[in-house]
């Protein structure tokens, strides 16, 4: 079946540090890949996506590249801010309907 | 505003009670979902409806019953609430994949606490 594995959190960084959150997936064929962000007390928001191999999704300074050869979709940001503190979810969508989520990674950015 | 809206935002109730959570989307999406998020933030799909038809029904106690009166609404009714039902429940919607994969739009969640 389809599955998503994310690096375990929590992750704590200082402001302006470089961020990487690892995500690997298992799926048949070519799923679409997503990163969602959940700020405290809120629902999930789509951060970025990529729908085919070698595509790069980007938004708000975050980037992730769809790597078919390593089945990965790692999230990166060059310089994090306190306002980036949230839970980040990697997800894939293989069939017509259902998103499969990773377990989430809590990020805390300290001033 | 275009959105997925859930009510109530918070729900505190006693064990054994029956409660409902409502969800509405005005995005014109074809498919709606209910997810449960536990205390460790893990998200698990419960149900999915496409144009009022149930298409995903994961292993969920039959105390949980979804109802979709039309494609813009997907409500969740829970009978005989148990302590383990305490969680945050998220409604979401998505457009048909033929229109391109835009992912889901989520509601802001309903925090259910069973005491």
PDB file of N, CA, C and O in Angstrom, chain B residues 50-109:
ATOM      1  N   UNK B  50     -18.003  11.209  -2.478  1.00  0.00           N
ATOM      2  CA  UNK B  50     -17.917  11.869  -3.769  1.00  0.00           C
ATOM      3  C   UNK B  50     -19.328  12.056  -4.302  1.00  0.00           C
ATOM      4  O   UNK B  50     -20.044  11.085  -4.535  1.00  0.00           O
ATOM      5  N   UNK B  51     -19.737  13.324  -4.475  1.00  0.00           N
ATOM      6  CA  UNK B  51     -21.097  13.608  -4.943  1.00  0.00           C
ATOM      7  C   UNK B  51     -22.153  12.824  -4.182  1.00  0.00           C
ATOM      8  O   UNK B  51     -23.015  12.165  -4.758  1.00  0.00           O
ATOM      9  N   UNK B  52     -22.088  12.885  -2.881  1.00  0.00           N
ATOM     10  CA  UNK B  52     -23.036  12.277  -1.934  1.00  0.00           C
ATOM     11  C   UNK B  52     -22.898  10.756  -1.825  1.00  0.00           C
ATOM     12  O   UNK B  52     -23.670  10.119  -1.124  1.00  0.00           O
ATOM     13  N   UNK B  53     -21.933  10.177  -2.514  1.00  0.00           N
ATOM     14  CA  UNK B  53     -21.771   8.725  -2.462  1.00  0.00           C
ATOM     15  C   UNK B  53     -20.550   8.353  -1.628  1.00  0.00           C
ATOM     16  O   UNK B  53     -19.446   8.884  -1.859  1.00  0.00           O
ATOM     17  N   UNK B  54     -20.715   7.425  -0.695  1.00  0.00           N
ATOM     18  CA  UNK B  54     -19.612   6.985   0.150  1.00  0.00           C
ATOM     19  C   UNK B  54     -18.607   6.203  -0.676  1.00  0.00           C
ATOM     20  O   UNK B  54     -18.963   5.214  -1.321  1.00  0.00           O
ATOM     21  N   UNK B  55     -17.327   6.644  -0.669  1.00  0.00           N
ATOM     22  CA  UNK B  55     -16.319   5.932  -1.439  1.00  0.00           C
ATOM     23  C   UNK B  55     -15.184   5.399  -0.584  1.00  0.00           C
ATOM     24  O   UNK B  55     -14.465   4.508  -0.999  1.00  0.00           O
ATOM     25  N   UNK B  56     -14.965   5.950   0.581  1.00  0.00           N
ATOM     26  CA  UNK B  56     -13.970   5.413   1.505  1.00  0.00           C
ATOM     27  C   UNK B  56     -14.627   5.286   2.869  1.00  0.00           C
ATOM     28  O   UNK B  56     -15.245   6.218   3.359  1.00  0.00           O
ATOM     29  N   UNK B  57     -14.489   4.117   3.447  1.00  0.00           N
ATOM     30  CA  UNK B  57     -15.023   3.885   4.784  1.00  0.00           C
ATOM     31  C   UNK B  57     -14.000   3.042   5.507  1.00  0.00           C
ATOM     32  O   UNK B  57     -14.017   1.813   5.414  1.00  0.00           O
ATOM     33  N   UNK B  58     -13.056   3.704   6.158  1.00  0.00           N
ATOM     34  CA  UNK B  58     -11.974   2.986   6.816  1.00  0.00           C
ATOM     35  C   UNK B  58     -12.495   2.266   8.058  1.00  0.00           C
ATOM     36  O   UNK B  58     -13.679   2.359   8.404  1.00  0.00           O
ATOM     37  N   UNK B  59     -11.602   1.552   8.696  1.00  0.00           N
ATOM     38  CA  UNK B  59     -11.998   0.790   9.878  1.00  0.00           C
ATOM     39  C   UNK B  59     -12.309   1.751  11.014  1.00  0.00           C
ATOM     40  O   UNK B  59     -11.431   2.195  11.744  1.00  0.00           O
ATOM     41  N   UNK B  60     -13.556   2.096  11.096  1.00  0.00           N
ATOM     42  CA  UNK B  60     -14.039   3.054  12.084  1.00  0.00           C
ATOM     43  C   UNK B  60     -15.218   2.400  12.785  1.00  0.00           C
ATOM     44  O   UNK B  60     -16.027   1.742  12.132  1.00  0.00           O
ATOM     45  N   UNK B  61     -15.311   2.542  14.120  1.00  0.00           N
ATOM     46  CA  UNK B  61     -16.469   1.958  14.805  1.00  0.00           C
ATOM     47  C   UNK B  61     -17.774   2.412  14.175  1.00  0.00           C
ATOM     48  O   UNK B  61     -17.903   3.564  13.728  1.00  0.00           O
ATOM     49  N   UNK B  62     -18.759   1.518  14.157  1.00  0.00           N
ATOM     50  CA  UNK B  62     -20.020   1.891  13.516  1.00  0.00           C
ATOM     51  C   UNK B  62     -20.814   2.885  14.341  1.00  0.00           C
ATOM     52  O   UNK B  62     -21.931   3.268  13.963  1.00  0.00           O
ATOM     53  N   UNK B  63     -20.258   3.336  15.461  1.00  0.00           N
ATOM     54  CA  UNK B  63     -20.852   4.449  16.197  1.00  0.00           C
ATOM     55  C   UNK B  63     -20.698   5.763  15.412  1.00  0.00           C
ATOM     56  O   UNK B  63     -21.386   6.734  15.685  1.00  0.00           O
ATOM     57  N   UNK B  64     -19.757   5.753  14.465  1.00  0.00           N
ATOM     58  CA  UNK B  64     -19.532   6.932  13.629  1.00  0.00           C
ATOM     59  C   UNK B  64     -20.322   6.764  12.328  1.00  0.00           C
ATOM     60  O   UNK B  64     -20.143   5.765  11.619  1.00  0.00           O
ATOM     61  N   UNK B  65     -21.163   7.727  12.024  1.00  0.00           N
ATOM     62  CA  UNK B  65     -21.941   7.628  10.785  1.00  0.00           C
ATOM     63  C   UNK B  65     -21.896   8.966  10.056  1.00  0.00           C
ATOM     64  O   UNK B  65     -22.345   9.988  10.569  1.00  0.00           O
ATOM     65  N   UNK B  66     -21.336   8.955   8.843  1.00  0.00           N
ATOM     66  CA  UNK B  66     -21.337  10.170   8.033  1.00  0.00           C
ATOM     67  C   UNK B  66     -22.675  10.329   7.306  1.00  0.00           C
ATOM     68  O   UNK B  66     -23.349   9.354   7.004  1.00  0.00           O
ATOM     69  N   UNK B  67     -22.999  11.591   7.039  1.00  0.00           N
ATOM     70  CA  UNK B  67     -24.224  11.884   6.277  1.00  0.00           C
ATOM     71  C   UNK B  67     -23.914  13.017   5.312  1.00  0.00           C
ATOM     72  O   UNK B  67     -23.398  14.055   5.719  1.00  0.00           O
ATOM     73  N   UNK B  68     -24.268  12.801   4.039  1.00  0.00           N
ATOM     74  CA  UNK B  68     -24.010  13.827   3.034  1.00  0.00           C
ATOM     75  C   UNK B  68     -25.318  14.168   2.328  1.00  0.00           C
ATOM     76  O   UNK B  68     -25.688  13.501   1.361  1.00  0.00           O
ATOM     77  N   UNK B  69     -26.016  15.205   2.773  1.00  0.00           N
ATOM     78  CA  UNK B  69     -27.295  15.560   2.145  1.00  0.00           C
ATOM     79  C   UNK B  69     -27.128  16.105   0.729  1.00  0.00           C
ATOM     80  O   UNK B  69     -28.044  15.988  -0.085  1.00  0.00           O
ATOM     81  N   UNK B  70     -25.989  16.704   0.459  1.00  0.00           N
ATOM     82  CA  UNK B  70     -25.668  17.175  -0.893  1.00  0.00           C
ATOM     83  C   UNK B  70     -24.159  17.282  -0.980  1.00  0.00           C
ATOM     84  O   UNK B  70     -23.468  17.133   0.035  1.00  0.00           O
ATOM     85  N   UNK B  71     -23.626  17.565  -2.160  1.00  0.00           N
ATOM     86  CA  UNK B  71     -22.173  17.452  -2.300  1.00  0.00           C
ATOM     87  C   UNK B  71     -21.415  18.566  -1.594  1.00  0.00           C
ATOM     88  O   UNK B  71     -20.201  18.503  -1.485  1.00  0.00           O
ATOM     89  N   UNK B  72     -22.128  19.568  -1.080  1.00  0.00           N
ATOM     90  CA  UNK B  72     -21.474  20.646  -0.354  1.00  0.00           C
ATOM     91  C   UNK B  72     -21.432  20.409   1.149  1.00  0.00           C
ATOM     92  O   UNK B  72     -20.820  21.191   1.874  1.00  0.00           O
ATOM     93  N   UNK B  73     -22.065  19.355   1.622  1.00  0.00           N
ATOM     94  CA  UNK B  73     -22.157  19.107   3.055  1.00  0.00           C
ATOM     95  C   UNK B  73     -21.778  17.668   3.380  1.00  0.00           C
ATOM     96  O   UNK B  73     -22.187  16.732   2.673  1.00  0.00           O
ATOM     97  N   UNK B  74     -21.003  17.523   4.442  1.00  0.00           N
ATOM     98  CA  UNK B  74     -20.687  16.191   4.962  1.00  0.00           C
ATOM     99  C   UNK B  74     -20.642  16.301   6.476  1.00  0.00           C
ATOM    100  O   UNK B  74     -19.733  16.906   7.035  1.00  0.00           O
ATOM    101  N   UNK B  75     -21.651  15.719   7.120  1.00  0.00           N
ATOM    102  CA  UNK B  75     -21.751  15.782   8.570  1.00  0.00           C
ATOM    103  C   UNK B  75     -21.304  14.462   9.174  1.00  0.00           C
ATOM    104  O   UNK B  75     -21.340  13.415   8.512  1.00  0.00           O
ATOM    105  N   UNK B  76     -20.867  14.536  10.426  1.00  0.00           N
ATOM    106  CA  UNK B  76     -20.401  13.341  11.127  1.00  0.00           C
ATOM    107  C   UNK B  76     -21.181  13.204  12.415  1.00  0.00           C
ATOM    108  O   UNK B  76     -21.151  14.105  13.264  1.00  0.00           O
ATOM    109  N   UNK B  77     -21.886  12.094  12.551  1.00  0.00           N
ATOM    110  CA  UNK B  77     -22.652  11.833  13.769  1.00  0.00           C
ATOM    111  C   UNK B  77     -21.955  10.726  14.551  1.00  0.00           C
ATOM    112  O   UNK B  77     -21.530   9.721  13.955  1.00  0.00           O
ATOM    113  N   UNK B  78     -21.850  10.930  15.858  1.00  0.00           N
ATOM    114  CA  UNK B  78     -21.179   9.946  16.704  1.00  0.00           C
ATOM    115  C   UNK B  78     -22.126   9.542  17.825  1.00  0.00           C
ATOM    116  O   UNK B  78     -22.592  10.395  18.592  1.00  0.00           O
ATOM    117  N   UNK B  79     -22.401   8.250  17.906  1.00  0.00           N
ATOM    118  CA  UNK B  79     -23.264   7.717  18.968  1.00  0.00           C
ATOM    119  C   UNK B  79     -22.418   7.198  20.126  1.00  0.00           C
ATOM    120  O   UNK B  79     -21.276   6.773  19.948  1.00  0.00           O
ATOM    121  N   UNK B  80     -23.015   7.222  21.304  1.00  0.00           N
ATOM    122  CA  UNK B  80     -22.407   6.588  22.487  1.00  0.00           C
ATOM    123  C   UNK B  80     -20.930   6.940  22.624  1.00  0.00           C
ATOM    124  O   UNK B  80     -20.057   6.066  22.624  1.00  0.00           O
ATOM    125  N   UNK B  81     -20.650   8.221  22.749  1.00  0.00           N
ATOM    126  CA  UNK B  81     -19.267   8.696  22.774  1.00  0.00           C
ATOM    127  C   UNK B  81     -18.445   8.032  23.867  1.00  0.00           C
ATOM    128  O   UNK B  81     -18.929   7.781  24.982  1.00  0.00           O
ATOM    129  N   UNK B  82     -17.177   7.736  23.526  1.00  0.00           N
ATOM    130  CA  UNK B  82     -16.232   7.116  24.451  1.00  0.00           C
ATOM    131  C   UNK B  82     -15.036   8.049  24.651  1.00  0.00           C
ATOM    132  O   UNK B  82     -14.770   8.925  23.832  1.00  0.00           O
ATOM    133  N   UNK B  83     -14.309   7.812  25.759  1.00  0.00           N
ATOM    134  CA  UNK B  83     -13.144   8.649  26.064  1.00  0.00           C
ATOM    135  C   UNK B  83     -12.147   8.661  24.898  1.00  0.00           C
ATOM    136  O   UNK B  83     -11.560   9.691  24.566  1.00  0.00           O
ATOM    137  N   UNK B  84     -11.985   7.510  24.249  1.00  0.00           N
ATOM    138  CA  UNK B  84     -11.027   7.404  23.150  1.00  0.00           C
ATOM    139  C   UNK B  84     -11.419   8.162  21.890  1.00  0.00           C
ATOM    140  O   UNK B  84     -10.624   8.267  20.953  1.00  0.00           O
ATOM    141  N   UNK B  85     -12.621   8.686  21.874  1.00  0.00           N
ATOM    142  CA  UNK B  85     -13.038   9.480  20.716  1.00  0.00           C
ATOM    143  C   UNK B  85     -12.505  10.902  20.796  1.00  0.00           C
ATOM    144  O   UNK B  85     -12.612  11.656  19.820  1.00  0.00           O
ATOM    145  N   UNK B  86     -11.945  11.264  21.937  1.00  0.00           N
ATOM    146  CA  UNK B  86     -11.387  12.612  22.090  1.00  0.00           C
ATOM    147  C   UNK B  86     -10.249  12.807  21.086  1.00  0.00           C
ATOM    148  O   UNK B  86      -9.306  12.022  21.044  1.00  0.00           O
ATOM    149  N   UNK B  87     -10.381  13.837  20.276  1.00  0.00           N
ATOM    150  CA  UNK B  87      -9.414  14.100  19.203  1.00  0.00           C
ATOM    151  C   UNK B  87      -9.843  15.388  18.505  1.00  0.00           C
ATOM    152  O   UNK B  87     -10.860  15.989  18.859  1.00  0.00           O
ATOM    153  N   UNK B  88      -9.071  15.764  17.503  1.00  0.00           N
ATOM    154  CA  UNK B  88      -9.496  16.855  16.621  1.00  0.00           C
ATOM    155  C   UNK B  88      -9.952  16.228  15.312  1.00  0.00           C
ATOM    156  O   UNK B  88      -9.233  15.408  14.725  1.00  0.00           O
ATOM    157  N   UNK B  89     -11.136  16.580  14.879  1.00  0.00           N
ATOM    158  CA  UNK B  89     -11.706  16.033  13.652  1.00  0.00           C
ATOM    159  C   UNK B  89     -11.673  17.113  12.573  1.00  0.00           C
ATOM    160  O   UNK B  89     -12.157  18.229  12.775  1.00  0.00           O
ATOM    161  N   UNK B  90     -11.083  16.752  11.442  1.00  0.00           N
ATOM    162  CA  UNK B  90     -10.962  17.691  10.331  1.00  0.00           C
ATOM    163  C   UNK B  90     -11.806  17.246   9.156  1.00  0.00           C
ATOM    164  O   UNK B  90     -11.767  16.087   8.743  1.00  0.00           O
ATOM    165  N   UNK B  91     -12.519  18.187   8.624  1.00  0.00           N
ATOM    166  CA  UNK B  91     -13.215  18.009   7.355  1.00  0.00           C
ATOM    167  C   UNK B  91     -12.336  18.585   6.247  1.00  0.00           C
ATOM    168  O   UNK B  91     -11.583  19.550   6.475  1.00  0.00           O
ATOM    169  N   UNK B  92     -12.399  18.003   5.074  1.00  0.00           N
ATOM    170  CA  UNK B  92     -11.633  18.513   3.938  1.00  0.00           C
ATOM    171  C   UNK B  92     -12.409  18.266   2.658  1.00  0.00           C
ATOM    172  O   UNK B  92     -13.343  17.447   2.628  1.00  0.00           O
ATOM    173  N   UNK B  93     -12.024  18.977   1.617  1.00  0.00           N
ATOM    174  CA  UNK B  93     -12.655  18.748   0.315  1.00  0.00           C
ATOM    175  C   UNK B  93     -11.599  18.825  -0.779  1.00  0.00           C
ATOM    176  O   UNK B  93     -10.519  19.395  -0.578  1.00  0.00           O
ATOM    177  N   UNK B  94     -11.918  18.226  -1.921  1.00  0.00           N
ATOM    178  CA  UNK B  94     -11.008  18.288  -3.061  1.00  0.00           C
ATOM    179  C   UNK B  94     -11.803  18.232  -4.352  1.00  0.00           C
ATOM    180  O   UNK B  94     -12.931  17.740  -4.394  1.00  0.00           O
ATOM    181  N   UNK B  95     -11.157  18.737  -5.384  1.00  0.00           N
ATOM    182  CA  UNK B  95     -11.788  18.713  -6.696  1.00  0.00           C
ATOM    183  C   UNK B  95     -11.428  17.409  -7.388  1.00  0.00           C
ATOM    184  O   UNK B  95     -10.446  16.753  -7.046  1.00  0.00           O
ATOM    185  N   UNK B  96     -12.227  17.033  -8.388  1.00  0.00           N
ATOM    186  CA  UNK B  96     -11.952  15.830  -9.150  1.00  0.00           C
ATOM    187  C   UNK B  96     -10.571  15.928  -9.785  1.00  0.00           C
ATOM    188  O   UNK B  96     -10.170  16.970 -10.254  1.00  0.00           O
ATOM    189  N   UNK B  97      -9.833  14.807  -9.822  1.00  0.00           N
ATOM    190  CA  UNK B  97      -8.474  14.810 -10.332  1.00  0.00           C
ATOM    191  C   UNK B  97      -8.385  15.188 -11.804  1.00  0.00           C
ATOM    192  O   UNK B  97      -7.354  15.631 -12.259  1.00  0.00           O
ATOM    193  N   UNK B  98      -9.473  14.984 -12.545  1.00  0.00           N
ATOM    194  CA  UNK B  98      -9.446  15.335 -13.956  1.00  0.00           C
ATOM    195  C   UNK B  98      -9.161  16.816 -14.150  1.00  0.00           C
ATOM    196  O   UNK B  98      -8.719  17.246 -15.202  1.00  0.00           O
ATOM    197  N   UNK B  99      -9.396  17.605 -13.103  1.00  0.00           N
ATOM    198  CA  UNK B  99      -9.168  19.041 -13.204  1.00  0.00           C
ATOM    199  C   UNK B  99      -7.797  19.416 -12.691  1.00  0.00           C
ATOM    200  O   UNK B  99      -7.503  20.572 -12.506  1.00  0.00           O
ATOM    201  N   UNK B 100      -6.977  18.420 -12.429  1.00  0.00           N
ATOM    202  CA  UNK B 100      -5.646  18.731 -11.899  1.00  0.00           C
ATOM    203  C   UNK B 100      -5.601  18.503 -10.409  1.00  0.00           C
ATOM    204  O   UNK B 100      -6.575  18.731  -9.710  1.00  0.00           O
ATOM    205  N   UNK B 101      -4.467  18.054  -9.912  1.00  0.00           N
ATOM    206  CA  UNK B 101      -4.383  17.682  -8.520  1.00  0.00           C
ATOM    207  C   UNK B 101      -3.992  18.899  -7.689  1.00  0.00           C
ATOM    208  O   UNK B 101      -2.836  19.304  -7.659  1.00  0.00           O
ATOM    209  N   UNK B 102      -4.967  19.465  -7.025  1.00  0.00           N
ATOM    210  CA  UNK B 102      -4.733  20.652  -6.214  1.00  0.00           C
ATOM    211  C   UNK B 102      -4.711  20.328  -4.726  1.00  0.00           C
ATOM    212  O   UNK B 102      -4.701  21.218  -3.898  1.00  0.00           O
ATOM    213  N   UNK B 103      -4.725  19.038  -4.413  1.00  0.00           N
ATOM    214  CA  UNK B 103      -4.696  18.671  -3.004  1.00  0.00           C
ATOM    215  C   UNK B 103      -6.027  18.940  -2.335  1.00  0.00           C
ATOM    216  O   UNK B 103      -7.064  19.061  -2.977  1.00  0.00           O
ATOM    217  N   UNK B 104      -5.983  19.023  -1.032  1.00  0.00           N
ATOM    218  CA  UNK B 104      -7.187  19.219  -0.234  1.00  0.00           C
ATOM    219  C   UNK B 104      -7.263  20.635   0.319  1.00  0.00           C
ATOM    220  O   UNK B 104      -6.245  21.284   0.543  1.00  0.00           O
ATOM    221  N   UNK B 105      -8.499  21.064   0.603  1.00  0.00           N
ATOM    222  CA  UNK B 105      -8.717  22.257   1.423  1.00  0.00           C
ATOM    223  C   UNK B 105      -9.338  21.781   2.728  1.00  0.00           C
ATOM    224  O   UNK B 105     -10.355  21.081   2.712  1.00  0.00           O
ATOM    225  N   UNK B 106      -8.707  22.145   3.841  1.00  0.00           N
ATOM    226  CA  UNK B 106      -9.151  21.677   5.146  1.00  0.00           C
ATOM    227  C   UNK B 106      -9.960  22.724   5.881  1.00  0.00           C
ATOM    228  O   UNK B 106      -9.726  23.927   5.727  1.00  0.00           O
ATOM    229  N   UNK B 107     -10.894  22.224   6.701  1.00  0.00           N
ATOM    230  CA  UNK B 107     -11.524  23.081   7.686  1.00  0.00           C
ATOM    231  C   UNK B 107     -10.575  23.308   8.849  1.00  0.00           C
ATOM    232  O   UNK B 107      -9.494  22.722   8.906  1.00  0.00           O
ATOM    233  N   UNK B 108     -10.998  24.130   9.789  1.00  0.00           N
ATOM    234  CA  UNK B 108     -10.125  24.497  10.907  1.00  0.00           C
ATOM    235  C   UNK B 108     -10.197  23.504  12.063  1.00  0.00           C
ATOM    236  O   UNK B 108      -9.483  23.654  13.043  1.00  0.00           O
ATOM    237  N   UNK B 109     -11.040  22.493  11.927  1.00  0.00           N
ATOM    238  CA  UNK B 109     -11.044  21.423  12.915  1.00  0.00           C
ATOM    239  C   UNK B 109     -12.091  21.592  14.002  1.00  0.00           C
ATOM    240  O   UNK B 109     -12.515  22.705  14.322  1.00  0.00           O
TER     241      UNK B 109
END
